[in-house]
């Protein structure tokens, strides 16, 4: 998976198309990412009178498939590639400009 935690991404498909945000969590096994402020859902929490906790409705981000997001570079979506430096380390690069990400 080419998108990592703390990357700035834009949604390119789905109900939140055009929204940008930072990746909060990457789930590579499921090929999904959680993006800040994107794919918001409402979750109902049950009250627990024994501990004095009231019931509430919580709004939180749900995972979105990694194919529906792209990394943002200069405000435009870009694809990610890889190359190896002289010392042999693998580096992510932008396919749009060729710069390191």
XYZ file of N, CA and C in Angstrom:
303
model
N 0.848 -1.173 0.000
C 0.000 0.000 0.000
C 0.897 1.241 0.000
N 0.637 2.167 -0.899
C 1.525 3.300 -1.117
C 1.177 4.524 -0.289
N 0.043 4.490 0.405
C -0.367 5.624 1.235
C -0.124 5.264 2.694
N 0.526 6.170 3.404
C 0.926 5.923 4.785
C 0.242 6.917 5.733
N 0.408 6.677 7.022
C -0.117 7.575 8.045
C 0.541 8.949 7.907
N -0.226 10.008 8.172
C 0.201 11.417 8.125
C 0.369 11.958 6.708
N 0.016 11.206 5.662
C 0.017 11.732 4.294
C -1.185 12.641 4.104
N -1.036 13.662 3.294
C -2.152 14.542 2.920
C -2.767 13.950 1.654
N -4.062 13.622 1.694
C -4.712 12.964 0.569
C -5.976 13.704 0.160
N -6.428 13.419 -1.073
C -7.690 13.939 -1.590
C -8.544 12.736 -1.996
N -9.849 12.822 -1.744
C -10.771 11.755 -2.122
C -11.111 11.940 -3.595
N -10.915 10.893 -4.408
C -11.135 10.997 -5.850
C -12.404 10.277 -6.308
N -13.072 9.569 -5.387
C -14.312 8.879 -5.745
C -15.163 8.697 -4.499
N -16.479 8.662 -4.688
C -17.395 8.419 -3.581
C -18.134 9.673 -3.152
N -18.855 9.562 -2.057
C -19.714 10.662 -1.608
C -18.929 11.875 -1.136
N -17.681 11.702 -0.722
C -16.854 12.807 -0.244
C -15.828 13.241 -1.286
N -16.121 13.033 -2.554
C -15.179 13.361 -3.632
C -14.765 14.835 -3.559
N -13.458 15.069 -3.641
C -12.923 16.422 -3.591
C -12.451 16.845 -2.215
N -12.838 16.106 -1.175
C -12.429 16.460 0.186
C -10.971 16.076 0.404
N -10.256 16.919 1.141
C -8.871 16.619 1.469
C -8.738 16.457 2.975
N -7.724 15.721 3.388
C -7.475 15.526 4.805
C -6.227 14.712 5.026
N -5.860 14.596 6.284
C -4.671 13.854 6.671
C -5.059 12.432 7.039
N -4.233 11.465 6.662
C -4.485 10.069 7.000
C -4.203 9.877 8.487
N -5.242 9.478 9.224
C -5.119 9.244 10.661
C -4.577 7.844 10.928
N -5.070 6.883 10.138
C -4.735 5.492 10.373
C -4.717 4.759 9.038
N -3.734 3.899 8.834
C -3.653 3.072 7.634
C -3.891 1.621 8.037
N -4.748 0.945 7.294
C -5.069 -0.462 7.546
C -4.659 -1.278 6.322
N -3.368 -1.625 6.189
C -2.888 -2.256 4.966
C -3.472 -3.639 4.699
N -3.787 -4.381 5.736
C -4.335 -5.731 5.534
C -5.708 -5.662 4.863
N -6.494 -4.621 5.199
C -7.821 -4.444 4.602
C -7.790 -3.478 3.421
N -6.637 -2.893 3.113
C -6.443 -1.905 2.049
C -7.380 -0.715 2.233
N -7.411 -0.192 3.451
C -8.249 0.952 3.777
C -7.460 1.967 4.579
N -7.922 3.207 4.532
C -7.316 4.274 5.322
C -8.431 5.072 5.997
N -8.116 5.668 7.150
C -9.041 6.552 7.852
C -8.512 7.964 7.645
N -9.337 8.818 7.016
C -8.932 10.180 6.684
C -9.708 11.155 7.564
N -9.002 12.147 8.069
C -9.580 13.139 8.969
C -10.689 13.930 8.266
N -11.911 13.882 8.812
C -13.030 14.649 8.287
C -13.703 14.055 7.068
N -13.389 12.823 6.711
C -13.949 12.177 5.511
C -14.673 10.901 5.920
N -15.780 10.592 5.250
C -16.576 9.388 5.484
C -17.060 9.328 6.934
N -17.698 10.415 7.364
C -18.187 10.514 8.733
C -19.438 9.662 8.927
N -19.485 8.955 10.047
C -20.640 8.136 10.402
C -21.086 8.523 11.799
N -22.334 8.193 12.125
C -22.848 8.427 13.474
C -22.955 7.076 14.172
N -22.384 7.001 15.341
C -22.380 5.770 16.123
C -23.118 6.026 17.428
N -24.098 5.196 17.738
C -24.882 5.356 18.962
C -24.217 4.583 20.097
N -23.947 5.282 21.193
C -23.369 4.643 22.375
C -24.477 4.411 23.388
N -24.515 3.232 23.931
C -25.538 2.848 24.888
C -25.236 3.448 26.257
N -26.288 3.829 26.964
C -26.141 4.365 28.319
C -25.777 3.231 29.275
N -25.008 3.584 30.303
C -24.650 2.626 31.343
C -24.957 3.267 32.698
N -26.173 3.046 33.211
C -26.570 3.704 34.455
C -25.698 3.313 35.652
N -25.124 2.135 35.626
C -24.296 1.688 36.752
C -23.083 2.593 36.939
N -22.486 3.041 35.843
C -21.312 3.915 35.947
C -21.678 5.388 35.756
N -22.973 5.668 35.596
C -23.426 7.049 35.447
C -23.175 7.631 34.069
N -22.962 6.771 33.085
C -22.661 7.241 31.729
C -23.957 7.358 30.927
N -24.141 8.508 30.281
C -25.341 8.732 29.478
C -25.133 8.221 28.060
N -26.256 7.885 27.401
C -26.198 7.501 26.004
C -25.949 8.720 25.140
N -25.286 8.526 24.009
C -24.981 9.651 23.122
C -24.796 9.155 21.698
N -24.786 10.099 20.781
C -24.509 9.814 19.381
C -23.159 10.440 19.063
N -22.197 9.619 18.650
C -20.833 10.066 18.374
C -20.606 10.071 16.872
N -20.056 11.160 16.347
C -19.694 11.231 14.941
C -18.210 10.937 14.823
N -17.860 9.959 13.974
C -16.461 9.593 13.810
C -16.173 9.207 12.361
N -14.886 9.124 12.027
C -14.475 8.773 10.676
C -14.462 7.260 10.512
N -14.964 6.791 9.367
C -14.926 5.378 9.036
C -13.852 5.166 7.967
N -13.332 3.941 7.855
C -12.307 3.684 6.836
C -12.859 3.824 5.425
N -11.992 4.239 4.512
C -12.326 4.371 3.100
C -11.280 3.585 2.312
N -11.684 2.989 1.200
C -10.754 2.163 0.427
C -9.637 3.013 -0.151
N -8.442 2.462 -0.149
C -7.258 3.211 -0.559
C -7.303 3.590 -2.046
N -8.069 2.877 -2.852
C -8.170 3.215 -4.272
C -8.987 4.472 -4.507
N -9.721 4.930 -3.486
C -10.553 6.127 -3.613
C -9.859 7.394 -3.134
N -8.575 7.297 -2.776
C -7.816 8.469 -2.347
C -6.503 8.546 -3.115
N -5.981 9.771 -3.226
C -4.686 9.995 -3.876
C -3.920 11.030 -3.068
N -2.617 10.920 -3.069
C -1.781 11.876 -2.346
C -1.849 13.224 -3.039
N -1.878 14.303 -2.238
C -1.954 15.662 -2.765
C -0.543 16.245 -2.849
N -0.257 16.841 -4.006
C 0.992 17.575 -4.174
C 0.673 18.865 -4.910
N 0.928 19.988 -4.280
C 0.596 21.304 -4.827
C -0.891 21.425 -5.150
N -1.737 20.816 -4.326
C -3.176 20.913 -4.490
C -3.772 19.990 -5.531
N -2.944 19.153 -6.172
C -3.430 18.231 -7.201
C -3.131 16.789 -6.804
N -4.025 15.863 -7.173
C -3.758 14.457 -6.852
C -2.604 13.920 -7.682
N -1.813 13.062 -7.087
C -0.678 12.469 -7.784
C -0.538 11.001 -7.404
N 0.039 10.239 -8.300
C 0.316 8.837 -8.010
C 1.680 8.725 -7.341
N 1.899 7.597 -6.707
C 3.140 7.379 -5.971
C 3.950 6.291 -6.649
N 5.249 6.530 -6.754
C 6.163 5.529 -7.279
C 7.309 5.343 -6.309
N 8.225 4.461 -6.658
C 9.375 4.192 -5.806
C 10.645 4.256 -6.637
N 11.736 4.599 -5.969
C 13.064 4.479 -6.563
C 14.041 4.228 -5.433
N 15.237 3.791 -5.790
C 16.274 3.515 -4.805
C 17.347 4.589 -4.883
N 17.756 5.114 -3.714
C 18.836 6.092 -3.646
C 20.173 5.404 -3.873
N 21.239 6.219 -3.902
C 22.578 5.682 -4.104
C 22.988 4.723 -2.984
N 22.515 5.007 -1.768
C 22.872 4.143 -0.639
C 21.957 2.927 -0.509
N 21.000 2.763 -1.438
C 20.148 1.574 -1.466
C 18.844 1.693 -0.722
N 18.525 2.868 -0.175
C 17.253 3.019 0.533
C 16.122 3.278 -0.459
N 14.979 2.702 -0.173
C 13.808 2.848 -1.027
C 13.083 4.134 -0.664
N 12.758 4.964 -1.660
C 12.158 6.272 -1.435
C 10.889 6.388 -2.260
N 9.825 6.952 -1.643
C 8.593 7.213 -2.393
C 8.768 8.505 -3.178
N 8.307 8.502 -4.431
C 8.400 9.696 -5.266
C 7.044 10.008 -5.881
N 6.877 11.252 -6.282
C 5.664 11.681 -6.958
C 5.795 11.370 -8.443
N 4.797 10.739 -9.022
C 4.808 10.464 -10.464
C 4.574 11.749 -11.255
N 3.957 12.759 -10.644
C 3.683 14.020 -11.340
C 4.948 14.826 -11.552
N 5.774 14.938 -10.494
C 6.956 15.806 -10.574
C 8.273 15.047 -10.448
N 8.253 13.870 -9.897
C 9.480 13.106 -9.690
C 10.182 13.439 -8.388
N 9.610 14.333 -7.590
C 10.229 14.712 -6.305
C 9.923 13.678 -5.245
N 10.747 13.664 -4.197
C 10.507 12.788 -3.054
C 9.265 13.243 -2.298
N 8.551 12.273 -1.744
C 7.359 12.578 -0.943
C 7.749 12.514 0.525
